[in-house]
XYZ file of C-alpha atoms in Angstrom:
461
model
C 17.727 15.580 30.864
C 14.551 13.565 31.530
C 13.012 14.889 28.427
C 16.074 14.083 26.341
C 16.338 10.422 27.573
C 12.588 9.994 26.938
C 12.927 11.236 23.504
C 15.847 8.985 22.802
C 13.872 5.961 23.909
C 10.730 6.966 22.049
C 12.875 7.637 18.779
C 14.520 4.293 19.213
C 10.990 2.498 19.104
C 10.136 4.751 16.140
C 13.078 3.452 14.245
C 12.489 -0.053 15.361
C 9.040 -0.016 13.826
C 10.275 1.939 10.736
C 13.019 -0.479 9.919
C 10.771 -3.650 10.606
C 8.266 -2.297 8.146
C 11.081 -1.582 5.682
C 12.226 -5.151 5.730
C 8.683 -6.583 5.617
C 7.401 -4.522 2.609
C 10.924 -4.722 0.718
C 9.772 -8.470 0.575
C 6.130 -8.070 -0.067
C 6.360 -4.998 -2.412
C 8.731 -6.739 -4.900
C 6.872 -9.941 -4.604
C 3.394 -8.343 -5.419
C 4.723 -6.669 -8.538
C 5.828 -10.235 -9.838
C 2.756 -12.152 -9.254
C 1.093 -11.693 -12.507
C 4.311 -12.437 -14.281
C 5.408 -15.407 -12.196
C 2.220 -17.170 -12.002
C 0.308 -16.247 -15.309
C -0.978 -19.928 -15.833
C -4.668 -19.812 -15.423
C -4.563 -16.624 -13.776
C -3.105 -17.758 -10.595
C -1.172 -14.802 -9.701
C -3.950 -12.222 -10.228
C -6.433 -14.537 -8.476
C -4.091 -14.561 -5.536
C -3.955 -10.741 -5.457
C -7.798 -10.567 -5.806
C -8.128 -12.896 -2.868
C -5.517 -10.989 -0.942
C -7.507 -7.785 -1.262
C -10.729 -9.460 -0.481
C -9.095 -10.507 2.851
C -8.120 -6.813 3.311
C -11.685 -5.648 2.758
C -13.061 -8.049 5.468
C -10.399 -7.287 8.119
C -10.520 -3.671 7.757
C -14.180 -3.702 8.903
C -13.761 -5.433 12.211
C -10.438 -7.307 12.905
C -8.095 -4.336 14.092
C -9.916 -3.490 17.208
C -10.347 -6.868 18.302
C -6.644 -7.989 17.874
C -5.217 -4.715 19.276
C -7.478 -5.056 22.366
C -6.393 -8.407 23.076
C -2.865 -8.690 21.782
C -1.744 -5.100 22.137
C 0.014 -3.190 19.463
C 3.233 -5.084 19.575
C 1.477 -8.460 19.566
C -0.704 -7.465 16.737
C 2.336 -6.293 14.505
C 4.149 -9.534 15.176
C 1.124 -11.839 14.230
C 0.144 -9.766 11.222
C 3.784 -9.771 9.979
C 3.707 -13.634 10.275
C 0.951 -13.496 7.622
C 3.199 -11.772 5.218
C 6.004 -14.181 5.759
C 3.556 -17.050 5.210
C 2.672 -15.656 1.943
C 6.332 -15.663 0.913
C 6.784 -19.176 1.855
C 3.649 -20.051 0.016
C 5.336 -18.747 -3.009
C 7.859 -21.454 -2.835
C 5.262 -24.158 -3.562
C 3.101 -21.953 -5.691
C -0.270 -23.561 -6.607
C -3.990 -23.000 -5.920
C -3.660 -24.814 -2.533
C -0.730 -22.690 -1.235
C -1.169 -19.091 -2.600
C -4.728 -18.739 -2.088
C -4.777 -19.724 1.694
C -1.716 -17.684 2.277
C -3.091 -14.704 0.463
C -6.012 -14.758 2.634
C -3.816 -14.811 5.746
C -1.812 -11.764 4.418
C -5.109 -9.958 3.499
C -6.587 -10.492 7.084
C -3.519 -9.348 8.815
C -2.867 -6.205 6.717
C -5.399 -3.875 8.161
C -4.468 -4.914 12.022
C -0.914 -4.550 11.016
C -1.451 -0.741 9.822
C -3.781 0.029 12.599
C -1.470 -1.220 15.228
C 1.431 0.865 13.674
C -0.384 3.889 13.557
C -1.938 3.616 17.050
C 1.584 2.599 18.510
C 3.287 5.918 17.071
C 0.146 7.961 17.766
C 0.075 7.047 21.350
C 3.771 7.156 21.905
C 3.984 10.604 20.337
C 1.223 11.934 22.662
C 2.732 10.306 25.614
C 6.132 11.767 24.973
C 4.543 15.206 24.122
C 2.588 15.368 27.371
C 5.989 14.668 29.457
C 7.881 17.174 27.478
C 5.312 19.890 27.418
C 4.908 19.806 23.644
C 1.973 19.831 21.221
C 0.876 16.156 20.632
C 0.221 16.897 16.898
C 3.863 18.180 16.385
C 5.508 15.154 17.865
C 2.987 12.621 16.264
C 3.642 14.198 12.878
C 7.442 13.940 13.455
C 7.290 10.372 14.334
C 5.153 9.709 11.249
C 7.552 11.658 9.165
C 10.565 9.506 10.287
C 8.507 6.306 9.703
C 7.658 7.084 6.131
C 10.943 8.434 5.368
C 12.353 5.020 5.960
C 9.224 3.036 4.861
C 8.952 4.714 1.344
C 12.380 3.210 0.248
C 10.909 -0.194 0.497
C 9.463 -0.170 -3.019
C 12.864 0.600 -4.484
C 14.695 -1.841 -2.652
C 12.330 -4.717 -3.071
C 12.153 -4.212 -6.894
C 15.883 -3.652 -7.158
C 16.461 -7.040 -5.568
C 14.110 -8.863 -8.049
C 15.646 -7.147 -11.069
C 19.212 -8.023 -9.760
C 18.454 -11.579 -9.147
C 16.472 -12.150 -12.507
C 19.139 -10.042 -14.294
C 21.314 -13.319 -14.076
C 19.072 -14.965 -16.626
C 20.971 -15.684 -19.886
C 20.187 -13.101 -22.574
C 17.275 -13.777 -24.409
C 17.112 -13.130 -28.360
C 15.125 -10.437 -29.480
C 11.409 -11.406 -30.309
C 10.414 -11.373 -33.979
C 7.996 -8.543 -34.810
C 4.972 -10.921 -35.313
C 5.476 -12.206 -31.784
C 5.660 -8.671 -30.329
C 2.237 -8.205 -31.950
C 0.894 -10.138 -28.894
C 2.259 -7.697 -26.385
C 0.641 -4.647 -25.049
C -3.019 -4.101 -25.584
C -3.122 -7.251 -27.922
C -1.893 -9.669 -25.186
C -4.152 -12.525 -24.283
C -3.469 -15.776 -22.311
C -5.142 -17.824 -24.932
C -2.608 -16.649 -27.579
C -0.318 -19.161 -29.086
C 2.628 -16.828 -29.772
C 5.682 -17.146 -27.593
C 6.577 -13.903 -25.768
C 8.967 -13.076 -22.794
C 5.897 -13.439 -20.573
C 5.765 -16.959 -21.165
C 9.520 -17.777 -20.368
C 9.874 -17.934 -16.768
C 13.347 -17.491 -15.023
C 15.027 -20.577 -13.825
C 13.504 -22.164 -10.946
C 16.841 -21.664 -9.074
C 16.670 -17.975 -9.344
C 13.104 -17.822 -8.358
C 13.905 -19.814 -5.159
C 16.907 -17.504 -4.562
C 14.675 -14.529 -4.860
C 11.922 -16.072 -2.507
C 14.709 -16.954 -0.083
C 15.845 -13.349 0.222
C 12.359 -12.125 0.567
C 11.421 -14.635 3.208
C 14.510 -13.956 5.126
C 13.690 -10.120 5.050
C 10.253 -10.952 6.524
C 11.710 -13.134 9.160
C 14.144 -10.510 10.167
C 11.233 -8.048 10.351
C 9.354 -10.158 12.933
C 12.584 -10.911 14.933
C 13.308 -7.111 15.057
C 9.893 -6.174 16.362
C 9.761 -9.049 18.795
C 13.200 -8.518 20.281
C 13.499 -4.602 20.397
C 10.072 -2.892 20.229
C 8.917 -1.716 23.636
C 5.203 -2.833 24.345
C 2.763 -0.101 24.413
C 1.759 -0.830 28.080
C 5.273 0.198 29.029
C 5.184 3.395 27.227
C 1.825 4.340 28.617
C 2.359 3.191 32.244
C 2.254 6.537 33.656
C -0.560 7.899 31.349
C -4.195 7.571 31.720
C -5.954 4.228 30.897
C -7.369 3.805 27.536
C -10.971 4.421 26.871
C -12.738 1.201 25.610
C -13.662 1.337 22.031
C -17.457 1.523 21.102
C -19.088 -1.784 20.108
C -18.354 -3.236 16.788
C -21.917 -3.113 15.346
C -22.335 0.463 16.331
C -19.060 1.545 14.481
C -20.091 -0.615 11.457
C -23.670 0.860 11.422
C -22.509 4.544 11.567
C -19.952 3.778 8.692
C -22.642 2.474 6.273
C -25.098 5.180 7.384
C -22.938 7.697 5.522
C -24.047 6.201 2.286
C -27.365 8.252 2.675
C -25.147 11.411 1.950
C -25.310 11.847 -1.784
C -22.049 13.966 -1.706
C -20.251 11.073 -0.231
C -21.785 8.661 -2.760
C -20.276 10.878 -5.454
C -16.728 11.019 -3.669
C -16.624 7.129 -3.567
C -15.918 7.258 -7.324
C -12.733 8.819 -6.755
C -11.160 5.934 -4.660
C -12.747 3.393 -6.814
C -10.814 4.981 -10.048
C -7.645 5.328 -7.983
C -7.730 1.682 -7.143
C -8.418 0.541 -10.562
C -5.629 2.356 -12.067
C -3.200 1.023 -9.382
C -4.346 -2.416 -10.198
C -3.834 -1.932 -13.804
C -0.203 -0.937 -13.186
C 0.730 -3.668 -10.866
C -1.068 -6.437 -12.772
C -1.537 -5.602 -16.402
C 1.248 -3.259 -17.153
C 3.941 -5.433 -15.648
C 2.886 -8.473 -17.439
C 1.519 -7.475 -20.848
C 3.854 -4.719 -21.495
C 7.193 -5.010 -19.428
C 7.395 -8.733 -19.002
C 6.134 -9.574 -22.500
C 8.392 -7.342 -24.509
C 11.567 -6.995 -22.144
C 11.555 -9.850 -19.754
C 10.638 -10.286 -16.142
C 14.071 -8.989 -14.981
C 12.928 -5.408 -16.012
C 9.813 -5.223 -13.898
C 11.658 -4.131 -10.783
C 13.384 -1.340 -12.633
C 10.168 -0.010 -14.151
C 8.477 -0.063 -10.986
C 11.324 1.619 -9.178
C 10.855 4.454 -11.631
C 7.088 4.725 -10.587
C 7.762 4.506 -6.968
C 10.352 7.301 -7.057
C 8.373 9.702 -9.282
C 5.212 8.928 -7.043
C 6.973 9.799 -3.846
C 8.533 13.001 -5.234
C 5.315 14.169 -6.531
C 3.504 13.456 -3.532
C 5.765 15.820 -1.441
C 5.531 18.213 -4.264
C 1.739 18.268 -4.419
C 1.464 18.668 -0.683
C 3.009 21.919 -0.993
C 1.738 23.071 -4.406
C -1.970 22.381 -3.337
C -1.714 25.311 -0.966
C -1.510 27.667 -4.042
C -3.398 25.853 -6.707
C -6.217 24.253 -5.068
C -7.323 20.595 -5.379
C -9.120 21.141 -8.871
C -5.903 22.013 -10.653
C -4.133 18.941 -9.530
C -7.156 16.702 -10.368
C -7.153 18.035 -13.870
C -3.378 17.288 -14.062
C -3.844 13.733 -13.073
C -6.724 13.077 -15.200
C -5.028 14.498 -18.446
C -1.822 12.530 -17.601
C -3.740 9.194 -17.102
C -6.009 9.578 -20.016
C -2.985 10.463 -22.323
C -1.104 7.390 -20.950
C -4.162 5.179 -21.583
C -4.685 6.240 -25.177
C -0.989 5.926 -25.845
C -0.727 2.360 -24.431
C -3.826 1.389 -26.502
C -1.962 2.432 -29.584
C 1.681 1.603 -28.756
C 3.211 -1.636 -29.776
C 6.085 -2.265 -27.204
C 9.353 -3.451 -28.339
C 12.692 -4.246 -26.780
C 14.287 -1.401 -28.890
C 12.011 1.138 -27.082
C 13.424 0.604 -23.495
C 13.085 4.337 -22.420
C 9.478 4.382 -23.374
C 8.583 1.873 -20.569
C 10.317 4.097 -18.015
C 8.508 7.182 -19.372
C 4.976 5.459 -18.907
C 5.675 4.254 -15.414
C 7.029 7.772 -14.478
C 3.967 9.439 -15.800
C 1.777 6.956 -14.152
C 3.460 7.743 -10.809
C 2.959 11.519 -11.558
C -0.776 11.092 -11.960
C -1.318 8.492 -9.170
C 0.297 10.899 -6.649
C -2.680 13.171 -7.311
C -5.060 10.576 -6.399
C -3.160 9.594 -3.373
C -2.668 12.922 -1.939
C -6.019 14.544 -2.804
C -8.501 11.648 -2.199
C -7.350 11.519 1.424
C -8.363 15.020 2.203
C -12.062 14.716 2.201
C -14.585 14.422 5.046
C -14.685 15.409 8.682
C -15.947 12.168 10.473
C -12.491 10.735 9.907
C -13.154 7.107 11.064
C -16.342 6.228 9.243
C -15.418 8.207 6.053
C -11.989 6.734 5.716
C -13.395 3.137 6.394
C -15.688 3.706 3.334
C -12.654 4.930 1.510
C -10.747 1.652 2.376
C -13.757 -0.478 1.584
C -13.988 1.056 -1.885
C -10.332 0.650 -2.576
C -10.290 -3.101 -1.694
C -13.295 -3.589 -3.766
C -11.901 -2.122 -6.750
C -8.614 -4.180 -6.378
C -10.756 -7.388 -6.374
C -12.553 -6.245 -9.474
C -9.457 -5.265 -11.467
C -7.603 -8.433 -10.665
C -10.661 -10.721 -11.487
C -11.162 -8.804 -14.607
C -7.691 -9.305 -15.659
C -7.842 -12.974 -15.114
C -11.327 -13.181 -17.157
C -9.697 -11.402 -20.077
C -6.776 -13.838 -20.170
C -9.161 -16.892 -19.918
C -4.183 -5.353 -4.658
C 0.912 4.383 2.434
C -3.812 5.797 2.579
C -3.058 8.360 4.879
C -5.497 10.695 6.328
C -4.238 14.255 7.450
C -2.853 14.185 10.864
C -4.065 17.596 11.719
C -7.682 16.640 10.965
C -7.224 13.381 12.904
C -5.926 15.116 15.933
C -8.640 17.810 15.577
C -11.258 15.083 15.462
C -10.166 13.604 18.918
C -11.728 16.630 20.467
C -14.309 17.471 17.818
C -15.569 14.112 16.225
C -18.091 16.194 14.061
C -16.719 19.520 12.949
C -19.100 22.346 11.995
C -20.550 22.914 8.658
C -18.132 25.393 7.648
C -15.066 22.821 8.040
C -16.502 19.803 6.582
C -13.748 19.781 3.827
C -10.313 19.570 5.063
C -7.287 21.377 3.456
C -4.437 19.499 4.513
C -2.491 16.940 2.520
C -0.176 14.156 3.600
C 2.792 13.583 1.389
C 3.553 10.403 3.281
C 2.419 7.630 0.801
C 3.689 3.995 -0.051
C 2.525 1.747 -2.511
C 0.143 -1.075 -1.590
C -0.740 0.069 1.862
C -3.222 2.849 0.731
C -5.807 0.078 0.487
C -6.012 -0.413 4.261
C -4.499 2.515 5.947
C -7.923 3.992 6.753
C -8.522 1.327 9.114
C -5.727 2.574 11.318
C -7.425 5.894 12.120
C -10.773 4.392 12.726
C -9.328 2.392 15.587
C -6.636 4.643 17.123
C -9.087 7.583 17.136
C -11.550 5.610 19.145
C -8.747 4.594 21.398
C -7.483 8.035 22.186
C -10.875 9.955 22.362
């Protein structure tokens, strides 16, 4: 009876966190996909995204442990969510003086948000497992499975809302063939041709969408503040937390790993992974979808990407046990290279609607390879994953800055390895390469997910 009631309380808190993140990232995910299309003037949208990921880069290095130690997991989640809401509000008055500062706020809050979420679920799972006489790993995996089952749908809902709202825009006449020549690989901000990418929706529709997104973010904050049980209450009967090591010690140990040549070679994988994600969310949505079809189709196309990405992530998690990692990497490489060559040669048009979805779907198939397999390397989970997130954030800044220049940003480590690292920080040579794969992925969060393991492993050692 005691175990069942404890499980009910724990599950309630897991659901509160899950639906809070669902509401928050329904807003942020949809808004992120539209930045390069809504604010293409002088590259404001891509600059905001570049600034955002720069903030993520900085915050992932030092901010999570500082905030969580002082505010607790619940306080950190609430404060970080407010940064996301501020970004939505900043879009109401879109300018260099509003989007850039709010992008910085969001970026600084992203890593602490995911760190606090992971720490909360991990501590709660281990606490319940101890009381119920179960394996902590099993309960923690169950809680994270519930979380990502709910969270994964945020990409669908956010993009669906944007497409439904912008779908109220009066039908536009098909662009002449000579104007469509400026879409796709030939798109350039300096071009004088008129395309759908230069025709913004009415300001009323933009405000309607932003109002929905902002309201969703505010509801997320209120839900966490009102219904989430503080971690101190969850741990009241548990042993006290071990104080995390000094910041400079952790930072130094992270960058010492650069001396390992094998790790330097592996860094190329997250760098490429980030580049291709940045291309899809910035260039493909604007230069192909918005340019030829209109901004109202961006959401539908990104829904196709999110759906195939999630399904293939689960599939690869099972298939990799039989095929190995190399086969999946070949599949992802061939798929992406084929798409890139086709996109260079393809001249998009409104009469080729299905092709836009084929490309986004294939991109999701290949992206799922990088998102599942790249997170499976290494044994020193905290330092290696921090380097992974650093490279991802750096690539995001580069791809968005590059996009601006040419026209003028759910990382998840394997929980089995993380749990094992609690008792064996440095595994023996024979086990330095992991074999587990996490199917739980989600859009933009892969840039900063690594920071959560860096902190919660330190707290639970």
